[in-house]
Amino acid sequence: MGDLNTYRAGPDEGGRFGIFGGRFVAETLMPLILDVEKAYKQYKDDPEFCDELEYYLKHYVGRPSPLYYAERMTEHLGGAKVYMKRDELNHTGAHKINSTMGQILLAKRMGKPRIIAETGAGQHGVATATVCALFGLECVVYMGATDIKRQAPNVFRMKLLGAEVVPVTSGTGTLKDAMNEALRDWVANVDNTYYLIGTVAGPHPYPTMVRDFQCIIGDETRVQMDEAESRLPDTLVASIGGGSNAMGLFHPFLDDSSVEIIGVEAAGLGIETGKHCASIKGGHPGVLHGNRTFLLQDDDGQIYDGHSISAGLDYPGIGPEHSWLHDVGRVKYVSVTDDEALEAFQLCTRLEGIIPALEPSHALAHVMKIAPDLPKDHLIVINLCGRGDKDVFAVAEMLGVEL
Amino acid sequence: MSVETRIKKMFDTLKAESRGGLGVFITAGDPDYDTSLEIMKGLPGAGADMIEFGMPFSDPMADGPAIQVASQRSLANGQNMKKTLAMVTDFRSGNDVTPIILMGYYNPIYSYGVDAFLKDAKAAGIDGLIIVDLPPEEENELCLPALKAGINFIYLTAPTTSDERLPRVLEHASGFIYYVSITGITGTASTTAADIKPNIDRIRASTDIPLAVGFGIKTAENVADFNTIADAAIVGTAVVNVIAENLDENNAAKSGLIDKVLGFVRDLSEGTK
């Protein structure tokens, strides 16, 4: 990243974005990670690989997803023009499949018949189980026992798709422990297994690879915005857990200095309460799951669980490239509470007839804060990265409605 | 860089006595500070030649259930890095011979601050470090600073470490090579000396540094078996299991726990004779 004219050159050879990223894994895993890196380098620009990926993204996933002008939301907020990138319309209902499709085609070429994955809310697990069903590969999904209770419909979906869902009770039984358990599985099954990581975290090359597969979101947005308004957007807003949907939207615009970029973390009950998932606003740099990044941790370097209304944002870290973009100041990171996200969820549903997932509801809540004060020709794009069907039970409970 | 610590003296002694050594792993502060310290102090007398002292971590991803839970017990009782180093200082006031190797994950050290940690660890009497999630690719983080501070940095090699990769792992290896006998986490599968001999021979052909074997070693027979090809055998999970078996429902030590653990270690040490 010696080139000061671009924010898109990272990572370096060691997988670093500034001080963040890297390859902090056990020796047993190191050769596997180097294999994944080698295979990814070999195939990422291979015409046959790219054609196959494009084929499935178009005919199976349903890309490109629309860039939709949310007219009633815009009128309601009374300021900036709000566009929604409709990645919730993808097959399986979220952006996750952009990356699982890319990685499964890579795993196939690496000759790995067995796929493992971690999942929190279950969206990545469903997306992984889906592509495994499509290509007839064995699929094992690790999921925290606590999350299994909270996300029963997704657990059943994965099972219908033929995946084995392994409840994780170690540690605190949540997403971070599911990732630990997946890593333990990988160490024990080195020959036949590919670890399909769901977000822009983990050891190098995962943060880069997942980002590259998700960049289709931003690439399409650029073209679609040009068609709609004949220019670049002014502001991009996306929610951040690990940060894969945000990175996919942001990365293609990093070098467009006129574009303001905002990542929205989950403030849970409020950062001051300690019950949140805002790694940047409420954490500090540390090393976990193969990379250095901002983490929720105590003074002794022990990781603690975050809290969020949205299980998909419930990870105590954030992708290392986000940490770097925060450090260099290119992306602004803000946070939104559970209550604000819940209000945005309901507003979007009523005004636009779109039930958003609780994750992008956080991004939407921030748009609700900033749009009213912006001029009417200001163009905002929010990444609507998932649909809210999975969340209706949880929302009903929070609103005190009995189903 | 040659760094001579108690580890070298121990392997020299073992050689002079024509026997293999026994390394014993316990988690610092498991199940509580005082019990753990008493166990630690008793280990050399029970036949442990070196002590692998686990720094508890919330997310021990290379460890099986037994050592994960040991970390949780320790942390639940308020263990932290300062206390772990204080235990070593206390131990050293009565023992200046037995090597102590801190074993664990990088984040608690990174959080403590690498320079401060190395200074305090050296002062406490630490001889070596085994940091699971710091492969040679990340040697600038801690390995090279540790060598400069006079502390051995012990690398793990695994069955997956290829001939091509081995020189990279051995480049800054010091103290001893820790051969991970299985592809897996601690306390799960087991193998035999005969099974891993080709890999051990491969490593021996590339280095003169002593070699210890760990993961899946549970009995005196295992210790004796692996010491036919290694310079020492390391037992972790089996020892931690004895601690776990002697706790009450609140995870407090039952009376006799310390004797049972040390008795088990005494049995294990039969494998070194």
XYZ file of C-alpha atoms in Angstrom, chain A residues 14 16 19 21-32 34 170-172 176-177 180-181 183-184 187-190 284-290 292 295 297-303, chain B residues 56-64 68 72 75 79-82 106-112 132-138 141 156-162 165 169 180 182-185:
90
model
C 1.607 -10.935 4.294
C -1.743 -6.868 5.950
C -1.028 -3.141 10.852
C -4.920 -8.527 8.958
C -2.151 -11.129 8.772
C -2.027 -14.891 9.233
C -2.247 -15.696 12.936
C -2.986 -19.412 12.779
C -1.559 -22.649 14.171
C 1.183 -24.347 12.184
C -1.126 -27.254 11.324
C -3.424 -24.827 9.471
C -0.729 -22.731 7.850
C -0.161 -25.041 4.862
C -3.922 -25.158 4.252
C -1.283 -21.122 1.871
C -17.926 -24.328 24.093
C -17.059 -20.833 25.307
C -20.229 -18.775 25.291
C -17.093 -16.528 17.812
C -17.188 -19.982 19.379
C -13.305 -21.545 16.914
C -15.042 -24.889 16.470
C -11.138 -24.008 12.945
C -10.790 -27.036 15.249
C -7.220 -28.794 11.894
C -8.532 -32.329 12.304
C -9.696 -32.791 8.691
C -6.945 -31.165 6.702
C -9.432 -1.852 20.475
C -6.917 -3.715 18.277
C -6.129 -7.331 19.076
C -5.586 -10.727 17.443
C -8.368 -13.285 17.009
C -9.402 -15.830 14.373
C -6.276 -15.384 12.312
C -5.369 -8.390 13.857
C -12.032 -6.439 18.932
C -11.951 -7.404 24.721
C -11.100 -6.706 28.325
C -7.825 -5.290 29.701
C -6.297 -8.790 29.765
C -6.976 -9.452 26.075
C -9.887 -11.809 26.769
C -12.588 -11.576 24.127
C -5.669 -18.876 29.854
C -7.497 -17.417 26.861
C -11.175 -16.976 26.096
C -10.821 -18.454 22.594
C -8.302 -21.320 22.584
C -8.917 -22.550 19.050
C -6.216 -25.233 18.933
C -7.390 -26.859 22.149
C -9.910 -29.580 22.862
C -10.880 -24.979 26.921
C -12.685 -20.883 31.595
C -10.554 -16.897 34.041
C -6.691 -15.139 36.494
C -4.871 -12.691 34.235
C -1.385 -12.257 32.781
C -0.039 -10.363 35.791
C -1.029 -14.159 21.231
C -3.813 -11.749 22.153
C -3.266 -11.624 25.933
C 0.431 -10.886 25.261
C -0.368 -8.301 22.589
C -2.816 -6.700 24.965
C -0.185 -6.625 27.763
C 0.046 -21.382 18.979
C -1.195 -18.659 16.644
C 2.184 -17.156 15.766
C 3.571 -19.126 12.794
C 6.923 -18.126 11.214
C 5.055 -15.754 8.903
C 4.377 -13.573 11.979
C 5.482 -9.909 16.286
C 5.323 -26.165 16.540
C 5.737 -28.485 13.605
C 2.848 -30.612 12.441
C 2.273 -33.580 10.167
C 1.108 -30.994 7.622
C 4.460 -29.187 7.673
C 5.972 -30.141 4.310
C 8.053 -25.481 4.502
C 9.778 -23.180 10.545
C 2.402 -31.976 17.153
C -1.616 -35.539 15.200
C -3.563 -33.300 12.858
C -6.144 -32.131 15.328
C -6.674 -30.361 18.613
